[in-house]
Amino acid sequence: MEQKLVEIQVYGAEQLCASCVNLPSAKETYEWLEAAVARKFPNQPFTIKYVDIYQPPEDEAIKLFAERVIEEDMFYPVVLLEGNIVGEGNPKLKTIFSELEKFGYKAV
């Protein structure tokens, strides 16, 4: 299977969501996830972006999803992989790694 360059987006905010008080911040989750994916799939390119739901970039699709996170009271961070939600609140590496493997990533 040919590997595709996958984009991971982590949506969150500086302030922890009410149900996520004892969990890492969205920014910490973003940094942790970036390191974990790079370690599990070395030399396999991917992009990862952090999106502040209260200050999203001008990209319309990103803005719309950031609004959805707020309006639907999603537990953040919300992790998207190629536009699909793969984690919310306390994302699981096993789930994210499994999704990456569907795109041809090979665990080391």
PDB file of N, CA and C in Angstrom, residues 8 10 27-42 46 48 93 97:
ATOM      1  N   ILE A   8      -2.684  15.743  10.575  1.00  0.00           N
ATOM      2  CA  ILE A   8      -3.338  15.605  11.870  1.00  0.00           C
ATOM      3  C   ILE A   8      -3.593  17.018  12.379  1.00  0.00           C
ATOM      4  N   VAL A  10      -5.071  19.171  15.776  1.00  0.00           N
ATOM      5  CA  VAL A  10      -5.446  19.106  17.190  1.00  0.00           C
ATOM      6  C   VAL A  10      -6.135  20.421  17.532  1.00  0.00           C
ATOM      7  N   LYS A  27      -2.573  21.942  24.009  1.00  0.00           N
ATOM      8  CA  LYS A  27      -1.237  22.236  23.478  1.00  0.00           C
ATOM      9  C   LYS A  27      -0.251  21.139  23.900  1.00  0.00           C
ATOM     10  N   GLU A  28      -0.339  20.694  25.155  1.00  0.00           N
ATOM     11  CA  GLU A  28       0.530  19.609  25.624  1.00  0.00           C
ATOM     12  C   GLU A  28       0.218  18.312  24.881  1.00  0.00           C
ATOM     13  N   THR A  29      -1.059  18.075  24.621  1.00  0.00           N
ATOM     14  CA  THR A  29      -1.452  16.871  23.882  1.00  0.00           C
ATOM     15  C   THR A  29      -0.900  16.925  22.467  1.00  0.00           C
ATOM     16  N   TYR A  30      -0.971  18.097  21.839  1.00  0.00           N
ATOM     17  CA  TYR A  30      -0.426  18.297  20.491  1.00  0.00           C
ATOM     18  C   TYR A  30       1.063  17.949  20.472  1.00  0.00           C
ATOM     19  N   GLU A  31       1.828  18.468  21.427  1.00  0.00           N
ATOM     20  CA  GLU A  31       3.273  18.212  21.476  1.00  0.00           C
ATOM     21  C   GLU A  31       3.572  16.739  21.744  1.00  0.00           C
ATOM     22  N   TRP A  32       2.819  16.144  22.659  1.00  0.00           N
ATOM     23  CA  TRP A  32       2.970  14.728  23.002  1.00  0.00           C
ATOM     24  C   TRP A  32       2.651  13.858  21.791  1.00  0.00           C
ATOM     25  N   LEU A  33       1.569  14.183  21.094  1.00  0.00           N
ATOM     26  CA  LEU A  33       1.146  13.407  19.934  1.00  0.00           C
ATOM     27  C   LEU A  33       2.167  13.497  18.799  1.00  0.00           C
ATOM     28  N   GLU A  34       2.682  14.691  18.564  1.00  0.00           N
ATOM     29  CA  GLU A  34       3.698  14.875  17.518  1.00  0.00           C
ATOM     30  C   GLU A  34       4.916  13.999  17.799  1.00  0.00           C
ATOM     31  N   ALA A  35       5.383  14.001  19.047  1.00  0.00           N
ATOM     32  CA  ALA A  35       6.550  13.197  19.416  1.00  0.00           C
ATOM     33  C   ALA A  35       6.242  11.700  19.322  1.00  0.00           C
ATOM     34  N   ALA A  36       5.061  11.296  19.774  1.00  0.00           N
ATOM     35  CA  ALA A  36       4.696   9.873  19.767  1.00  0.00           C
ATOM     36  C   ALA A  36       4.579   9.326  18.344  1.00  0.00           C
ATOM     37  N   VAL A  37       3.979  10.090  17.443  1.00  0.00           N
ATOM     38  CA  VAL A  37       3.824   9.639  16.055  1.00  0.00           C
ATOM     39  C   VAL A  37       5.195   9.562  15.380  1.00  0.00           C
ATOM     40  N   ALA A  38       6.028  10.563  15.605  1.00  0.00           N
ATOM     41  CA  ALA A  38       7.376  10.565  15.012  1.00  0.00           C
ATOM     42  C   ALA A  38       8.198   9.382  15.523  1.00  0.00           C
ATOM     43  N   ARG A  39       8.015   9.022  16.786  1.00  0.00           N
ATOM     44  CA  ARG A  39       8.752   7.893  17.379  1.00  0.00           C
ATOM     45  C   ARG A  39       8.241   6.554  16.843  1.00  0.00           C
ATOM     46  N   LYS A  40       6.936   6.426  16.690  1.00  0.00           N
ATOM     47  CA  LYS A  40       6.325   5.159  16.252  1.00  0.00           C
ATOM     48  C   LYS A  40       6.529   4.929  14.749  1.00  0.00           C
ATOM     49  N   PHE A  41       6.530   6.022  13.998  1.00  0.00           N
ATOM     50  CA  PHE A  41       6.647   5.936  12.534  1.00  0.00           C
ATOM     51  C   PHE A  41       7.815   6.797  12.052  1.00  0.00           C
ATOM     52  N   PRO A  42       9.065   6.449  12.439  1.00  0.00           N
ATOM     53  CA  PRO A  42      10.210   7.282  12.057  1.00  0.00           C
ATOM     54  C   PRO A  42      10.407   7.331  10.546  1.00  0.00           C
ATOM     55  N   PHE A  46       4.497  13.276   8.076  1.00  0.00           N
ATOM     56  CA  PHE A  46       3.120  13.645   8.422  1.00  0.00           C
ATOM     57  C   PHE A  46       3.152  15.114   8.807  1.00  0.00           C
ATOM     58  N   ILE A  48       1.270  17.981  11.394  1.00  0.00           N
ATOM     59  CA  ILE A  48       0.394  18.113  12.551  1.00  0.00           C
ATOM     60  C   ILE A  48       0.265  19.597  12.854  1.00  0.00           C
ATOM     61  N   LEU A  93      -3.555   6.797  21.822  1.00  0.00           N
ATOM     62  CA  LEU A  93      -2.534   6.558  20.799  1.00  0.00           C
ATOM     63  C   LEU A  93      -2.874   5.348  19.941  1.00  0.00           C
ATOM     64  N   PHE A  97      -2.753   5.543  16.011  1.00  0.00           N
ATOM     65  CA  PHE A  97      -1.791   4.719  15.279  1.00  0.00           C
ATOM     66  C   PHE A  97      -2.500   3.792  14.305  1.00  0.00           C
TER      67      PHE A  97
END
